């Protein structure tokens, strides 16, 4: 249980680093003048996902795709971005005023997502996925990750992908 909490905390820290990096880059590109919250949200989201995808592609190409390498690379990119942009961002950023919160608009927009999330959560909670596809194709990836900390050997197996590892648990 402690390892799970520690791992989740490190995962949150990694995402916070990448999100902060995306925020600094967006503020710098927009000359520290944010015109609306929606534009800020969209721009930060785009830079966030771009950094996640590109960093994992780069590490995967060189065969270093594991959690520690991802964390180290993103921390390095954050350190460079923070060194270049953070001081000026906090001194000269001008954010728009936040709109008034309306609970009815919030519920109208997010209630379908909340209902779908709750239905899927309780379905996953009480229904264990033991179909052939899950066990034969998806579980070997998890087992390989736990055993070696890498996913690269799965793609270079002598058989047709991860099926060559079945049953590896």
GROMACS .gro file of C-alpha atoms in nm:
model
  169
    1UNK     CA    1   0.000   0.000   0.000
    2UNK     CA    2   0.283   0.239   0.084
    3UNK     CA    3   0.454   0.170  -0.248
    4UNK     CA    4   0.130   0.246  -0.432
    5UNK     CA    5   0.092   0.581  -0.257
    6UNK     CA    6   0.459   0.663  -0.320
    7UNK     CA    7   0.432   0.564  -0.687
    8UNK     CA    8   0.115   0.769  -0.730
    9UNK     CA    9   0.282   1.068  -0.566
   10UNK     CA   10   0.579   1.047  -0.802
   11UNK     CA   11   0.338   1.013  -1.095
   12UNK     CA   12   0.155   1.329  -0.983
   13UNK     CA   13   0.486   1.512  -0.943
   14UNK     CA   14   0.590   1.413  -1.295
   15UNK     CA   15   0.263   1.540  -1.441
   16UNK     CA   16   0.290   1.860  -1.239
   17UNK     CA   17   0.638   1.921  -1.381
   18UNK     CA   18   0.515   1.874  -1.738
   19UNK     CA   19   0.205   2.086  -1.674
   20UNK     CA   20   0.413   2.366  -1.523
   21UNK     CA   21   0.649   2.348  -1.819
   22UNK     CA   22   0.355   2.377  -2.058
   23UNK     CA   23   0.223   2.677  -1.864
   24UNK     CA   24   0.560   2.857  -1.879
   25UNK     CA   25   0.593   2.795  -2.252
   26UNK     CA   26   0.239   2.917  -2.325
   27UNK     CA   27   0.293   3.232  -2.119
   28UNK     CA   28   0.619   3.304  -2.301
   29UNK     CA   29   0.473   3.244  -2.646
   30UNK     CA   30   0.176   3.471  -2.573
   31UNK     CA   31   0.405   3.749  -2.439
   32UNK     CA   32   0.259   3.700  -2.091
   33UNK     CA   33  -0.086   3.825  -2.194
   34UNK     CA   34  -0.354   3.561  -2.158
   35UNK     CA   35  -0.681   3.677  -2.311
   36UNK     CA   36  -0.914   3.401  -2.189
   37UNK     CA   37  -0.911   3.097  -1.966
   38UNK     CA   38  -1.031   2.868  -2.243
   39UNK     CA   39  -0.741   2.966  -2.469
   40UNK     CA   40  -0.499   2.914  -2.181
   41UNK     CA   41  -0.649   2.571  -2.108
   42UNK     CA   42  -0.635   2.460  -2.472
   43UNK     CA   43  -0.281   2.585  -2.527
   44UNK     CA   44  -0.146   2.432  -2.204
   45UNK     CA   45  -0.320   2.101  -2.286
   46UNK     CA   46  -0.170   2.094  -2.635
   47UNK     CA   47   0.183   2.164  -2.510
   48UNK     CA   48   0.139   1.913  -2.225
   49UNK     CA   49   0.037   1.627  -2.454
   50UNK     CA   50   0.301   1.725  -2.709
   51UNK     CA   51   0.574   1.705  -2.448
   52UNK     CA   52   0.447   1.372  -2.313
   53UNK     CA   53   0.432   1.213  -2.659
   54UNK     CA   54   0.761   1.353  -2.790
   55UNK     CA   55   0.958   1.268  -2.475
   56UNK     CA   56   0.834   0.909  -2.482
   57UNK     CA   57   0.904   0.875  -2.854
   58UNK     CA   58   1.259   1.004  -2.808
   59UNK     CA   59   1.326   0.773  -2.513
   60UNK     CA   60   1.169   0.479  -2.696
   61UNK     CA   61   1.384   0.533  -3.003
   62UNK     CA   62   1.701   0.510  -2.794
   63UNK     CA   63   1.572   0.217  -2.584
   64UNK     CA   64   1.549   0.405  -2.255
   65UNK     CA   65   1.171   0.404  -2.213
   66UNK     CA   66   1.123   0.344  -1.843
   67UNK     CA   67   0.977   0.550  -1.563
   68UNK     CA   68   1.308   0.683  -1.432
   69UNK     CA   69   1.422   0.802  -1.775
   70UNK     CA   70   1.086   0.968  -1.843
   71UNK     CA   71   1.104   1.143  -1.507
   72UNK     CA   72   1.466   1.252  -1.557
   73UNK     CA   73   1.407   1.387  -1.909
   74UNK     CA   74   1.094   1.581  -1.813
   75UNK     CA   75   1.260   1.717  -1.499
   76UNK     CA   76   1.553   1.833  -1.714
   77UNK     CA   77   1.319   2.003  -1.963
   78UNK     CA   78   1.129   2.162  -1.672
   79UNK     CA   79   1.454   2.290  -1.519
   80UNK     CA   80   1.558   2.453  -1.846
   81UNK     CA   81   1.214   2.607  -1.902
   82UNK     CA   82   1.186   2.728  -1.544
   83UNK     CA   83   1.532   2.881  -1.562
   84UNK     CA   84   1.448   3.064  -1.885
   85UNK     CA   85   1.085   3.167  -1.834
   86UNK     CA   86   0.961   3.123  -1.477
   87UNK     CA   87   1.089   3.444  -1.319
   88UNK     CA   88   0.948   3.665  -1.591
   89UNK     CA   89   0.624   3.466  -1.600
   90UNK     CA   90   0.541   3.535  -1.237
   91UNK     CA   91   0.645   3.900  -1.259
   92UNK     CA   92   0.462   4.007  -1.572
   93UNK     CA   93   0.174   3.768  -1.638
   94UNK     CA   94  -0.171   3.919  -1.671
   95UNK     CA   95  -0.452   3.668  -1.631
   96UNK     CA   96  -0.814   3.753  -1.711
   97UNK     CA   97  -1.066   3.763  -1.431
   98UNK     CA   98  -1.217   3.427  -1.361
   99UNK     CA   99  -1.583   3.396  -1.465
  100UNK     CA  100  -1.850   3.346  -1.200
  101UNK     CA  101  -1.916   2.983  -1.117
  102UNK     CA  102  -2.261   2.862  -1.212
  103UNK     CA  103  -2.351   2.520  -1.071
  104UNK     CA  104  -2.628   2.462  -1.328
  105UNK     CA  105  -2.395   2.517  -1.622
  106UNK     CA  106  -2.138   2.291  -1.458
  107UNK     CA  107  -2.392   2.013  -1.408
  108UNK     CA  108  -2.532   2.052  -1.758
  109UNK     CA  109  -2.186   2.020  -1.911
  110UNK     CA  110  -2.031   1.754  -1.688
  111UNK     CA  111  -2.324   1.536  -1.573
  112UNK     CA  112  -2.305   1.302  -1.876
  113UNK     CA  113  -1.934   1.249  -1.812
  114UNK     CA  114  -1.991   1.191  -1.441
  115UNK     CA  115  -2.267   0.937  -1.509
  116UNK     CA  116  -2.056   0.751  -1.765
  117UNK     CA  117  -1.756   0.752  -1.532
  118UNK     CA  118  -1.960   0.613  -1.242
  119UNK     CA  119  -2.118   0.343  -1.458
  120UNK     CA  120  -1.781   0.234  -1.597
  121UNK     CA  121  -1.622   0.246  -1.252
  122UNK     CA  122  -1.880   0.017  -1.092
  123UNK     CA  123  -1.876  -0.211  -1.395
  124UNK     CA  124  -1.498  -0.246  -1.372
  125UNK     CA  125  -1.516  -0.286  -0.995
  126UNK     CA  126  -1.747  -0.588  -1.006
  127UNK     CA  127  -1.657  -0.747  -1.340
  128UNK     CA  128  -1.307  -0.892  -1.364
  129UNK     CA  129  -1.172  -0.893  -1.723
  130UNK     CA  130  -1.084  -1.257  -1.787
  131UNK     CA  131  -1.153  -1.276  -2.158
  132UNK     CA  132  -0.896  -1.442  -2.385
  133UNK     CA  133  -0.796  -1.112  -2.541
  134UNK     CA  134  -0.715  -0.954  -2.205
  135UNK     CA  135  -0.514  -1.248  -2.077
  136UNK     CA  136  -0.336  -1.336  -2.401
  137UNK     CA  137  -0.253  -0.994  -2.539
  138UNK     CA  138  -0.274  -0.730  -2.266
  139UNK     CA  139  -0.151  -0.904  -1.951
  140UNK     CA  140   0.195  -0.989  -2.093
  141UNK     CA  141   0.268  -0.617  -2.133
  142UNK     CA  142   0.197  -0.561  -1.765
  143UNK     CA  143   0.400  -0.865  -1.662
  144UNK     CA  144   0.694  -0.756  -1.878
  145UNK     CA  145   0.680  -0.407  -1.727
  146UNK     CA  146   0.681  -0.545  -1.373
  147UNK     CA  147   0.962  -0.795  -1.441
  148UNK     CA  148   1.206  -0.576  -1.635
  149UNK     CA  149   1.076  -0.220  -1.617
  150UNK     CA  150   1.091  -0.199  -1.998
  151UNK     CA  151   0.851  -0.265  -2.282
  152UNK     CA  152   1.102  -0.271  -2.565
  153UNK     CA  153   1.172  -0.651  -2.561
  154UNK     CA  154   0.803  -0.725  -2.619
  155UNK     CA  155   0.821  -0.574  -2.966
  156UNK     CA  156   1.129  -0.771  -3.066
  157UNK     CA  157   1.017  -1.119  -2.964
  158UNK     CA  158   1.061  -1.414  -3.199
  159UNK     CA  159   0.686  -1.477  -3.210
  160UNK     CA  160   0.403  -1.245  -3.309
  161UNK     CA  161   0.445  -0.977  -3.045
  162UNK     CA  162   0.335  -1.029  -2.687
  163UNK     CA  163   0.164  -1.362  -2.758
  164UNK     CA  164   0.511  -1.519  -2.738
  165UNK     CA  165   0.521  -1.428  -2.371
  166UNK     CA  166   0.194  -1.600  -2.283
  167UNK     CA  167   0.164  -1.734  -2.015
  168UNK     CA  168   0.431  -1.529  -1.846
  169UNK     CA  169   0.267  -1.475  -1.511
   0.00000   0.00000   0.00000
